[in-house]
Amino acid sequence: MPFRQLATAELANLLSVLSHPQRIRIIEELRSQEHDVNFLADALGTSHSRVSQHLALLRNHRLVETRREGRHVYYHLSRGELATWLVQGLDFVEAELAHNESVRGAVNEARAEWTRR
């Protein structure tokens, strides 16, 4: 049974990394192309340092990778299917929100935006 404990611990670790809304937004922004910290900070409406902290965590868990071009560092998903998996996760969220029309509408808008790119 140790293999089950190891597997569940690793999955729980992945889910804990993904448990912050801004990290999910970063993954969504990186779904179709790479971006630098400044772009991500503007897109998320947060500080450069906060985005850098999130990116460091995502990088430490090998969910994003970097490419340097001179002094600029660009980030991209190490496995693009992660973004697809998160969009599919909206199906579970939507089922739980059937009673809340405004939140369900927001989930549908997010899904449309995330799959458009």
PDB file of C-alpha atoms in Angstrom:
ATOM      1  CA  MET A   1       0.000   0.000   0.000  1.00  0.00           C
ATOM      2  CA  PRO A   2       2.905   2.491   0.169  1.00  0.00           C
ATOM      3  CA  PHE A   3       2.419   3.218  -3.541  1.00  0.00           C
ATOM      4  CA  ARG A   4      -1.075   4.521  -2.792  1.00  0.00           C
ATOM      5  CA  GLN A   5       0.209   6.763  -0.040  1.00  0.00           C
ATOM      6  CA  LEU A   6       2.923   8.149  -2.292  1.00  0.00           C
ATOM      7  CA  ALA A   7       0.545   8.664  -5.213  1.00  0.00           C
ATOM      8  CA  THR A   8      -2.098  10.396  -3.102  1.00  0.00           C
ATOM      9  CA  ALA A   9       0.516  12.564  -1.395  1.00  0.00           C
ATOM     10  CA  GLU A  10       1.866  13.699  -4.774  1.00  0.00           C
ATOM     11  CA  LEU A  11      -1.608  14.469  -6.083  1.00  0.00           C
ATOM     12  CA  ALA A  12      -2.470  16.384  -2.913  1.00  0.00           C
ATOM     13  CA  ASN A  13       0.761  18.352  -3.331  1.00  0.00           C
ATOM     14  CA  LEU A  14      -0.181  19.280  -6.904  1.00  0.00           C
ATOM     15  CA  LEU A  15      -3.663  20.329  -5.847  1.00  0.00           C
ATOM     16  CA  SER A  16      -2.246  22.467  -3.036  1.00  0.00           C
ATOM     17  CA  VAL A  17      -0.047  24.311  -5.531  1.00  0.00           C
ATOM     18  CA  LEU A  18      -3.107  24.960  -7.680  1.00  0.00           C
ATOM     19  CA  SER A  19      -5.225  26.066  -4.726  1.00  0.00           C
ATOM     20  CA  HIS A  20      -4.702  29.810  -5.200  1.00  0.00           C
ATOM     21  CA  PRO A  21      -6.877  31.774  -7.662  1.00  0.00           C
ATOM     22  CA  GLN A  22      -3.953  33.838  -8.956  1.00  0.00           C
ATOM     23  CA  ARG A  23      -1.911  30.726  -9.712  1.00  0.00           C
ATOM     24  CA  ILE A  24      -4.832  29.337 -11.687  1.00  0.00           C
ATOM     25  CA  ARG A  25      -5.053  32.648 -13.558  1.00  0.00           C
ATOM     26  CA  ILE A  26      -1.315  32.495 -14.304  1.00  0.00           C
ATOM     27  CA  ILE A  27      -1.732  29.021 -15.750  1.00  0.00           C
ATOM     28  CA  GLU A  28      -4.672  30.263 -17.810  1.00  0.00           C
ATOM     29  CA  GLU A  29      -2.631  33.206 -19.127  1.00  0.00           C
ATOM     30  CA  LEU A  30       0.241  30.883 -20.052  1.00  0.00           C
ATOM     31  CA  ARG A  31      -2.059  28.390 -21.760  1.00  0.00           C
ATOM     32  CA  SER A  32      -1.445  29.577 -25.304  1.00  0.00           C
ATOM     33  CA  GLN A  33       1.799  31.523 -25.113  1.00  0.00           C
ATOM     34  CA  GLU A  34       4.654  32.552 -22.886  1.00  0.00           C
ATOM     35  CA  HIS A  35       4.668  35.829 -20.955  1.00  0.00           C
ATOM     36  CA  ASP A  36       6.947  37.801 -18.693  1.00  0.00           C
ATOM     37  CA  VAL A  37       6.199  38.876 -15.132  1.00  0.00           C
ATOM     38  CA  ASN A  38       5.157  42.391 -16.159  1.00  0.00           C
ATOM     39  CA  PHE A  39       2.487  41.089 -18.537  1.00  0.00           C
ATOM     40  CA  LEU A  40       1.186  38.676 -15.903  1.00  0.00           C
ATOM     41  CA  ALA A  41       1.101  41.374 -13.209  1.00  0.00           C
ATOM     42  CA  ASP A  42      -0.952  43.613 -15.499  1.00  0.00           C
ATOM     43  CA  ALA A  43      -3.271  40.767 -16.529  1.00  0.00           C
ATOM     44  CA  LEU A  44      -3.889  39.758 -12.910  1.00  0.00           C
ATOM     45  CA  GLY A  45      -4.035  43.292 -11.553  1.00  0.00           C
ATOM     46  CA  THR A  46      -1.469  42.554  -8.877  1.00  0.00           C
ATOM     47  CA  SER A  47       2.105  43.439  -8.043  1.00  0.00           C
ATOM     48  CA  HIS A  48       5.211  42.255  -9.816  1.00  0.00           C
ATOM     49  CA  SER A  49       6.537  40.747  -6.585  1.00  0.00           C
ATOM     50  CA  ARG A  50       3.322  38.799  -5.930  1.00  0.00           C
ATOM     51  CA  VAL A  51       3.377  37.302  -9.434  1.00  0.00           C
ATOM     52  CA  SER A  52       7.054  36.442  -8.972  1.00  0.00           C
ATOM     53  CA  GLN A  53       6.230  34.577  -5.751  1.00  0.00           C
ATOM     54  CA  HIS A  54       3.504  32.579  -7.482  1.00  0.00           C
ATOM     55  CA  LEU A  55       5.763  31.820 -10.435  1.00  0.00           C
ATOM     56  CA  ALA A  56       8.534  30.648  -8.108  1.00  0.00           C
ATOM     57  CA  LEU A  57       6.159  28.157  -6.514  1.00  0.00           C
ATOM     58  CA  LEU A  58       4.894  26.966  -9.905  1.00  0.00           C
ATOM     59  CA  ARG A  59       8.472  26.670 -11.158  1.00  0.00           C
ATOM     60  CA  ASN A  60       9.591  24.761  -8.050  1.00  0.00           C
ATOM     61  CA  HIS A  61       6.848  22.233  -8.747  1.00  0.00           C
ATOM     62  CA  ARG A  62       7.879  22.075 -12.411  1.00  0.00           C
ATOM     63  CA  LEU A  63       4.548  23.383 -13.676  1.00  0.00           C
ATOM     64  CA  VAL A  64       6.158  26.314 -15.494  1.00  0.00           C
ATOM     65  CA  GLU A  65       9.519  26.710 -17.186  1.00  0.00           C
ATOM     66  CA  THR A  66      11.522  29.755 -18.179  1.00  0.00           C
ATOM     67  CA  ARG A  67      13.243  31.061 -21.266  1.00  0.00           C
ATOM     68  CA  ARG A  68      15.732  33.913 -21.051  1.00  0.00           C
ATOM     69  CA  GLU A  69      16.106  36.530 -23.721  1.00  0.00           C
ATOM     70  CA  GLY A  70      18.722  39.010 -22.599  1.00  0.00           C
ATOM     71  CA  ARG A  71      17.504  40.447 -19.316  1.00  0.00           C
ATOM     72  CA  HIS A  72      13.928  39.289 -19.863  1.00  0.00           C
ATOM     73  CA  VAL A  73      12.592  36.026 -18.479  1.00  0.00           C
ATOM     74  CA  TYR A  74       9.579  34.466 -20.165  1.00  0.00           C
ATOM     75  CA  TYR A  75       7.434  31.807 -18.553  1.00  0.00           C
ATOM     76  CA  HIS A  76       5.510  28.999 -20.219  1.00  0.00           C
ATOM     77  CA  LEU A  77       3.692  25.884 -19.077  1.00  0.00           C
ATOM     78  CA  SER A  78       5.868  22.807 -18.900  1.00  0.00           C
ATOM     79  CA  ARG A  79       2.820  20.715 -19.876  1.00  0.00           C
ATOM     80  CA  GLY A  80       0.061  22.495 -21.746  1.00  0.00           C
ATOM     81  CA  GLU A  81      -2.526  19.897 -20.834  1.00  0.00           C
ATOM     82  CA  LEU A  82      -2.578  21.336 -17.312  1.00  0.00           C
ATOM     83  CA  ALA A  83      -4.570  24.313 -18.604  1.00  0.00           C
ATOM     84  CA  THR A  84      -6.978  21.952 -20.371  1.00  0.00           C
ATOM     85  CA  TRP A  85      -7.400  19.981 -17.176  1.00  0.00           C
ATOM     86  CA  LEU A  86      -8.301  23.159 -15.275  1.00  0.00           C
ATOM     87  CA  VAL A  87     -10.908  24.105 -17.881  1.00  0.00           C
ATOM     88  CA  GLN A  88     -12.385  20.627 -17.500  1.00  0.00           C
ATOM     89  CA  GLY A  89     -12.440  21.237 -13.750  1.00  0.00           C
ATOM     90  CA  LEU A  90     -14.964  23.997 -14.397  1.00  0.00           C
ATOM     91  CA  ASP A  91     -17.507  21.241 -15.112  1.00  0.00           C
ATOM     92  CA  PHE A  92     -17.256  20.127 -11.485  1.00  0.00           C
ATOM     93  CA  VAL A  93     -17.443  23.689 -10.219  1.00  0.00           C
ATOM     94  CA  GLU A  94     -20.441  24.428 -12.393  1.00  0.00           C
ATOM     95  CA  ALA A  95     -22.351  21.398 -11.123  1.00  0.00           C
ATOM     96  CA  GLU A  96     -21.903  22.615  -7.542  1.00  0.00           C
ATOM     97  CA  LEU A  97     -23.062  26.124  -8.451  1.00  0.00           C
ATOM     98  CA  ALA A  98     -26.322  25.218 -10.151  1.00  0.00           C
ATOM     99  CA  HIS A  99     -28.211  27.222  -7.513  1.00  0.00           C
ATOM    100  CA  ASN A 100     -26.204  30.422  -8.034  1.00  0.00           C
ATOM    101  CA  GLU A 101     -26.979  31.959 -11.430  1.00  0.00           C
ATOM    102  CA  SER A 102     -24.420  34.790 -11.256  1.00  0.00           C
ATOM    103  CA  VAL A 103     -21.514  32.516 -10.355  1.00  0.00           C
ATOM    104  CA  ARG A 104     -22.590  29.961 -12.957  1.00  0.00           C
ATOM    105  CA  GLY A 105     -22.582  32.757 -15.543  1.00  0.00           C
ATOM    106  CA  ALA A 106     -19.058  33.739 -14.501  1.00  0.00           C
ATOM    107  CA  VAL A 107     -17.888  30.126 -14.828  1.00  0.00           C
ATOM    108  CA  ASN A 108     -19.370  29.927 -18.322  1.00  0.00           C
ATOM    109  CA  GLU A 109     -17.717  33.212 -19.341  1.00  0.00           C
ATOM    110  CA  ALA A 110     -14.360  32.008 -17.993  1.00  0.00           C
ATOM    111  CA  ARG A 111     -14.683  28.725 -19.855  1.00  0.00           C
ATOM    112  CA  ALA A 112     -15.481  30.552 -23.094  1.00  0.00           C
ATOM    113  CA  GLU A 113     -12.530  32.918 -22.659  1.00  0.00           C
ATOM    114  CA  TRP A 114     -10.072  30.204 -21.678  1.00  0.00           C
ATOM    115  CA  THR A 115     -10.974  27.947 -24.576  1.00  0.00           C
ATOM    116  CA  ARG A 116     -11.058  30.772 -27.149  1.00  0.00           C
ATOM    117  CA  ARG A 117      -7.302  31.305 -27.258  1.00  0.00           C
TER     118      ARG A 117
END
